[in-house]
XYZ file of N, CA and C in Angstrom:
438
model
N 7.962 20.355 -8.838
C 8.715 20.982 -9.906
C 8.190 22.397 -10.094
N 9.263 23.109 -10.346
C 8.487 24.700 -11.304
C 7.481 24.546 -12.320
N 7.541 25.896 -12.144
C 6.494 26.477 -13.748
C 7.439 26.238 -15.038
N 8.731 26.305 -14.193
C 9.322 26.141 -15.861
C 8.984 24.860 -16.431
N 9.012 23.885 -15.910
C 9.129 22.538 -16.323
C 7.906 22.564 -16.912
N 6.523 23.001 -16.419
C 5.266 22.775 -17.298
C 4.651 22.086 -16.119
N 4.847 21.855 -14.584
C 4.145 21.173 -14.195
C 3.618 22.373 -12.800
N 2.484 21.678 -12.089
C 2.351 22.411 -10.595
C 2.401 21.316 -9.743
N 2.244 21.654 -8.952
C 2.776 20.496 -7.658
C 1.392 20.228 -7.054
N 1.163 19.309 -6.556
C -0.115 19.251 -5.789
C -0.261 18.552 -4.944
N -0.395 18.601 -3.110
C -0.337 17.034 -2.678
C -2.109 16.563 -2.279
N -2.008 15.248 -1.917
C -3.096 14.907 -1.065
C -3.200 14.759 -0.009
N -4.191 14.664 0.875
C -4.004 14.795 2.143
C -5.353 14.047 2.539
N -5.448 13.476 3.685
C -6.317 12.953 4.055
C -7.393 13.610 4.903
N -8.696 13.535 4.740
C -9.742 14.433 5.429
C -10.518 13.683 6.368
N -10.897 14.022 7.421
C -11.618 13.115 8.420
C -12.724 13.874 8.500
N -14.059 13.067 8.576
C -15.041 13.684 9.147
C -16.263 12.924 9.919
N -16.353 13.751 10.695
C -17.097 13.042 12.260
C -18.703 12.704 11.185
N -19.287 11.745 11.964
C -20.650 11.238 11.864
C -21.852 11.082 12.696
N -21.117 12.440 13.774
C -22.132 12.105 14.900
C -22.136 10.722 15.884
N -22.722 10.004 16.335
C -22.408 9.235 17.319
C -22.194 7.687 16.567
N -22.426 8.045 14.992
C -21.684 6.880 14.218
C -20.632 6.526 14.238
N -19.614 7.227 14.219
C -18.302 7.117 13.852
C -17.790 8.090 13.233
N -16.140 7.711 12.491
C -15.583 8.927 11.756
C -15.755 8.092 10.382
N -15.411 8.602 9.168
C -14.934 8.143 8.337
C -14.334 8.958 7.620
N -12.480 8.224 7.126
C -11.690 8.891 6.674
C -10.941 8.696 5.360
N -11.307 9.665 4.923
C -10.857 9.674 3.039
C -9.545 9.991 2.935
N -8.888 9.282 2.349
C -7.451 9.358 2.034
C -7.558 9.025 0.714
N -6.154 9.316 -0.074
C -6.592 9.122 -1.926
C -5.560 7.643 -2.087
N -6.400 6.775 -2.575
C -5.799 5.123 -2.411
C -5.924 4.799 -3.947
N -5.483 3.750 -4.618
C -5.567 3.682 -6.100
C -5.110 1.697 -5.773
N -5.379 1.188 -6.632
C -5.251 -0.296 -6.873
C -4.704 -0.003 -8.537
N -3.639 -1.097 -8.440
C -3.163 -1.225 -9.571
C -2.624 -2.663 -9.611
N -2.889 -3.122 -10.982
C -2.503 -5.166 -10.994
C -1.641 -5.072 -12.019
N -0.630 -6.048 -11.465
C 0.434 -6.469 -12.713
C 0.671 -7.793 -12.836
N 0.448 -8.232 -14.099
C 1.145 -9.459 -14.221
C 2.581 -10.247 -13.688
N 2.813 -11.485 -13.404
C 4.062 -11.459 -13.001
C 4.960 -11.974 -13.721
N 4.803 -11.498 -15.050
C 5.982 -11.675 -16.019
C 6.452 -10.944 -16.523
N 5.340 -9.338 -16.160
C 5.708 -8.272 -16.754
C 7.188 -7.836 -16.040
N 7.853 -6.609 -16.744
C 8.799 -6.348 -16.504
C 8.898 -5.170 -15.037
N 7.756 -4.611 -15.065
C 6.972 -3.856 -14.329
C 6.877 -4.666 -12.697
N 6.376 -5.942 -12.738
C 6.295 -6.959 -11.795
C 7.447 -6.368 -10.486
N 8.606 -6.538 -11.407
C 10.212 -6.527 -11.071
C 10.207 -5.436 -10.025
N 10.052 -4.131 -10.859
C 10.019 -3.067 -10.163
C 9.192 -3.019 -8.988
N 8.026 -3.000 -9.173
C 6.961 -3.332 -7.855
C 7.610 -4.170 -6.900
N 8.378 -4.944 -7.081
C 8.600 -5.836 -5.846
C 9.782 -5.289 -5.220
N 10.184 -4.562 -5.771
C 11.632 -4.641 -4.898
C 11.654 -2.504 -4.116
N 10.659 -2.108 -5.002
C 10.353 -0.841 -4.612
C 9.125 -0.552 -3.966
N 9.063 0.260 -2.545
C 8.108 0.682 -1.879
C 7.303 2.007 -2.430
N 7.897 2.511 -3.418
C 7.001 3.837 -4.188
C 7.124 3.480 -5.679
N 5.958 4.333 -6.027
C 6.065 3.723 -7.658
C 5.291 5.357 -8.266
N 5.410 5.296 -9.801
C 4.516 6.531 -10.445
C 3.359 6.014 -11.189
N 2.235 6.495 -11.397
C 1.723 6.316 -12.426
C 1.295 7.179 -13.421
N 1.772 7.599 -14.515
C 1.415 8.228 -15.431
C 0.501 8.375 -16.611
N -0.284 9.820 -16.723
C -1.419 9.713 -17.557
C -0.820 10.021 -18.769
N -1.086 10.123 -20.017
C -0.850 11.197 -20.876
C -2.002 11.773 -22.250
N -1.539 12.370 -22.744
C -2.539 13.112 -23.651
C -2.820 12.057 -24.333
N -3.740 11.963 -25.643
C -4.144 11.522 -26.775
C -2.761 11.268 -27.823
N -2.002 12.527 -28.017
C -1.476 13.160 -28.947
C -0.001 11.632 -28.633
N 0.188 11.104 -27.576
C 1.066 10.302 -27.190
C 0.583 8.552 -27.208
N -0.070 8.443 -28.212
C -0.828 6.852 -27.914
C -0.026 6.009 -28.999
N 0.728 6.923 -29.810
C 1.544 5.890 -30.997
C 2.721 5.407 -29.848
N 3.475 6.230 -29.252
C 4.217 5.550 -28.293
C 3.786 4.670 -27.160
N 2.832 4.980 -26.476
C 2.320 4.302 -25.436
C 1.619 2.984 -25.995
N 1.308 2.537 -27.317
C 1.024 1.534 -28.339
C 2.158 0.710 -28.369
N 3.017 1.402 -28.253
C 4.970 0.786 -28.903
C 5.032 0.527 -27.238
N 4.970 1.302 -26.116
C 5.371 0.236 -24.794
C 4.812 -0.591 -24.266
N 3.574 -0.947 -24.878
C 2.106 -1.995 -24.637
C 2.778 -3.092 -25.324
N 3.485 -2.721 -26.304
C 4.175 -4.116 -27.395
C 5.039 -4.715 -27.048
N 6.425 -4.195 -26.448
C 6.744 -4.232 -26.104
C 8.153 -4.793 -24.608
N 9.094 -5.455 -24.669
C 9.040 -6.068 -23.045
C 10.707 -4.801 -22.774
N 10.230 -4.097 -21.426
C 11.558 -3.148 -21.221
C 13.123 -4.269 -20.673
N 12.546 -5.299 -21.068
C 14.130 -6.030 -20.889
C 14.754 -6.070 -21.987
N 13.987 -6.145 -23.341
C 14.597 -6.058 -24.759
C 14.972 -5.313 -25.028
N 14.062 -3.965 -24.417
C 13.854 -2.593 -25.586
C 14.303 -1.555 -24.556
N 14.644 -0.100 -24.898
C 14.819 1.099 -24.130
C 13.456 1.911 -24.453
N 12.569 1.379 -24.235
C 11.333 1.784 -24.789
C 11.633 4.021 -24.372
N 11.916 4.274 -23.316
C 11.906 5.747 -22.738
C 12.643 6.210 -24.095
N 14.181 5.803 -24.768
C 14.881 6.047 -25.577
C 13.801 6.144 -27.380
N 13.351 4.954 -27.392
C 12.698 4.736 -28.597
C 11.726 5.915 -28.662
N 10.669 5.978 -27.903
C 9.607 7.060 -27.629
C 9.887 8.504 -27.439
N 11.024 8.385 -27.002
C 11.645 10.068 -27.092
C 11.068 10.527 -25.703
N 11.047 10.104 -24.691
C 10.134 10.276 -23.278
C 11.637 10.569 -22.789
N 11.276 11.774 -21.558
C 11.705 12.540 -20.460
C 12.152 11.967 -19.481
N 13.256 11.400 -18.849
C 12.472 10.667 -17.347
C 13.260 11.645 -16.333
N 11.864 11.905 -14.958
C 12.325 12.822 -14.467
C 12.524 12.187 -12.914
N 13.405 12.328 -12.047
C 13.606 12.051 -10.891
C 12.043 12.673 -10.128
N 11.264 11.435 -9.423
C 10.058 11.820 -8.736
C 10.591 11.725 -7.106
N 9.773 12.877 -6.240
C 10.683 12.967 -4.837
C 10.713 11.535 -4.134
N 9.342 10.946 -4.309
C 9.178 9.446 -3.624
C 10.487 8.384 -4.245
N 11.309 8.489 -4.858
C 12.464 7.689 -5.598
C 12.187 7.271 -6.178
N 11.147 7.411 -7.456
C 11.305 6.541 -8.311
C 10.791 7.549 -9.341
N 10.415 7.502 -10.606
C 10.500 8.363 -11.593
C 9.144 8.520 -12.222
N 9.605 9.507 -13.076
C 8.022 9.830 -14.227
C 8.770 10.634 -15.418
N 6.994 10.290 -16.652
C 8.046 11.192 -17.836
C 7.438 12.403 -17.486
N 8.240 13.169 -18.084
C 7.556 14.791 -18.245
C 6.702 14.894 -19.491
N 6.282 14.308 -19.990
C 5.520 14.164 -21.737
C 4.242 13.902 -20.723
N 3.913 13.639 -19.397
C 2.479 13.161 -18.833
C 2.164 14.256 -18.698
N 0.485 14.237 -18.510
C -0.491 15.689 -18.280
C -0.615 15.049 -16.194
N -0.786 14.044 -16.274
C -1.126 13.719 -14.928
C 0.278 12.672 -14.410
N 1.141 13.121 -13.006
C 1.943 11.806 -12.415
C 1.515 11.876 -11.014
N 0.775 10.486 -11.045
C 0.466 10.146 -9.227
C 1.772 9.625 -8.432
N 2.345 9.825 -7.709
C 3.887 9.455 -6.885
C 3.050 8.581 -5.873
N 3.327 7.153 -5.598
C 2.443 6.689 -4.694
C 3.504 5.552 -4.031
N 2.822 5.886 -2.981
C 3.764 4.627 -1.607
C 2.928 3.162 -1.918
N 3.562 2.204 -1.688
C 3.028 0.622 -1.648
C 2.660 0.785 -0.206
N 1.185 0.402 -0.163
C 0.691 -0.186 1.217
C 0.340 -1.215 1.316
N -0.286 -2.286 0.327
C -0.653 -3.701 0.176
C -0.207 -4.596 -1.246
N 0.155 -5.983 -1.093
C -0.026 -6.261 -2.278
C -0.758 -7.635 -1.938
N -1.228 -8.289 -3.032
C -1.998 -9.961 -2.934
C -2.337 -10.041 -4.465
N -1.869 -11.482 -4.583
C -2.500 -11.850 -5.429
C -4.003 -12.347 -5.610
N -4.081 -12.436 -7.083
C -5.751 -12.738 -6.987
C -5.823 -14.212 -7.081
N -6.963 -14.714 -6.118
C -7.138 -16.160 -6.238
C -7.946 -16.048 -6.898
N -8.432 -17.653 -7.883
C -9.563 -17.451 -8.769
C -10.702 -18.098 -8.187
N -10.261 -18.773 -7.036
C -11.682 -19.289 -5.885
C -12.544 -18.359 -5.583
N -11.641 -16.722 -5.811
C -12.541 -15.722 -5.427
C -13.365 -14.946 -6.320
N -13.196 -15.634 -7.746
C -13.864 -15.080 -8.733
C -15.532 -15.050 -8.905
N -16.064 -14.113 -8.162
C -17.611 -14.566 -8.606
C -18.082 -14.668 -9.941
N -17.367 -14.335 -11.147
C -17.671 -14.641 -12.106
C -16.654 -15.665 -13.339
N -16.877 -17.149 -13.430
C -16.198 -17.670 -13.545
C -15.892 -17.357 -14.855
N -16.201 -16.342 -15.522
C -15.843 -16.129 -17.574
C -14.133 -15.201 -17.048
N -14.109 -14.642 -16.173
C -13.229 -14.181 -16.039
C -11.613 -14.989 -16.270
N -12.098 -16.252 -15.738
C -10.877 -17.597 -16.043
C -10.492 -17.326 -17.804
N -11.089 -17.119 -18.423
C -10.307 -17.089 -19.931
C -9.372 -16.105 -20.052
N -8.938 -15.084 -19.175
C -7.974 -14.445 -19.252
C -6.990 -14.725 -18.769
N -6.931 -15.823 -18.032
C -5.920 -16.186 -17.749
C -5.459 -17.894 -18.172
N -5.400 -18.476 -18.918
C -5.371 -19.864 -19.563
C -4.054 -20.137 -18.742
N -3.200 -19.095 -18.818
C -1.544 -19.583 -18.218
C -1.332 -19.915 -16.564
N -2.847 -19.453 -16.241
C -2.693 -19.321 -14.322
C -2.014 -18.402 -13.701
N -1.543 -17.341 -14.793
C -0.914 -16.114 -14.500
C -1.501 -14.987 -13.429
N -1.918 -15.025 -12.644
C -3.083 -13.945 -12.192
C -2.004 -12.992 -11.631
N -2.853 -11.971 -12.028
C -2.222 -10.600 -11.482
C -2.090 -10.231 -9.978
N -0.562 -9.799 -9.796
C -0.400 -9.370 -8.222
C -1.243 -7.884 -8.407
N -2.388 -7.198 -7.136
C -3.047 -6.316 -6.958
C -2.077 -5.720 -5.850
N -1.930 -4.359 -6.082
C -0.960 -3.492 -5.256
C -2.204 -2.487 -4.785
N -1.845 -2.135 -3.559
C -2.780 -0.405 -3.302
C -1.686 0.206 -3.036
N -2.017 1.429 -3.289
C -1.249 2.388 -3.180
C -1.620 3.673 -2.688
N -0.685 4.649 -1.663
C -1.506 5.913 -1.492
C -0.883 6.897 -1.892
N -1.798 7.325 -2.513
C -1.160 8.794 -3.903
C -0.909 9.720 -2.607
N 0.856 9.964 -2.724
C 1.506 10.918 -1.987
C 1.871 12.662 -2.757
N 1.438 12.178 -3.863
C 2.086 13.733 -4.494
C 1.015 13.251 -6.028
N 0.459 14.643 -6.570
C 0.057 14.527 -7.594
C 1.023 15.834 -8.217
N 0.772 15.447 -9.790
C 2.016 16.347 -10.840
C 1.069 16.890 -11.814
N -0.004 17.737 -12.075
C 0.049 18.018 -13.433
C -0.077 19.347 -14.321
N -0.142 19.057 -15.396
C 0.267 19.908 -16.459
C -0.129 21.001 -16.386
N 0.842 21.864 -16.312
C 0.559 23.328 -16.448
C -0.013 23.573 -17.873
């Protein structure tokens, strides 16, 4: 996007660097993100190969409080909150009210087993057997605030 909009553009890119007769090792910018699978969010993730994730200021937590409450099958939560939504190049969107939007491709998803839990206190978060699908993702475009 322009300067007008309030944002700069920024991408990532991946850096390689040699180790001598070790090997290479190569940094690319990757992010993990888990969703429940009842959320409404779930939906989207599954049927879309890019997704956004958005930061925002302080000054925006009474709304972001109201979409935590929330389920976007009831509500127009973007409408209620007074949020922007802006076409992101990867196809899928972001608000413009964010200081930070990561645009990121799906490269993995799995759910979590709880066989794999080394710490078994972790089971009280889930009483329903709900466990969260874990997505990675690789941040293709970063957005922020001018």
């Amino acid at each position: 996007m322009d300067a007008g909009h309030g944002w700069n553009a920024g991408a990532f890119q991946h850096h390689d660097r040699e180790l001598g007769k070790h090997g290479r090792v190569v940094v690319q910018a990757r992010l993990l993100f888990f969703v429940r699978p009842q959320r409404y969010t779930y939906e989207f993730m599954e049927k879309s190969e890019a997704f956004t994730l958005s930061f925002f200021a302080e000054r925006y937590k009474p709304q972001l409080n109201f979409c935590g409450s929330r389920s976007g099958r009831e509500t127009d939560k973007v409408d209620e909150c007074g949020f922007t939504v802006r076409a992101a190049e990867n196809g899928s969107v972001f608000f413009d009210e964010a200081r930070l939007v990561l645009e990121c491709r799906k490269l993995y998803f799995q759910d979590l087993d709880p066989a794999n839990f080394v710490d078994d206190s972790l089971m009280k978060n889930y009483p329903q057997q709900d466990f969260h699908r874990m997505y990675i993702g690789e941040i293709t475009r970063a957005l922020i605030e001018a």
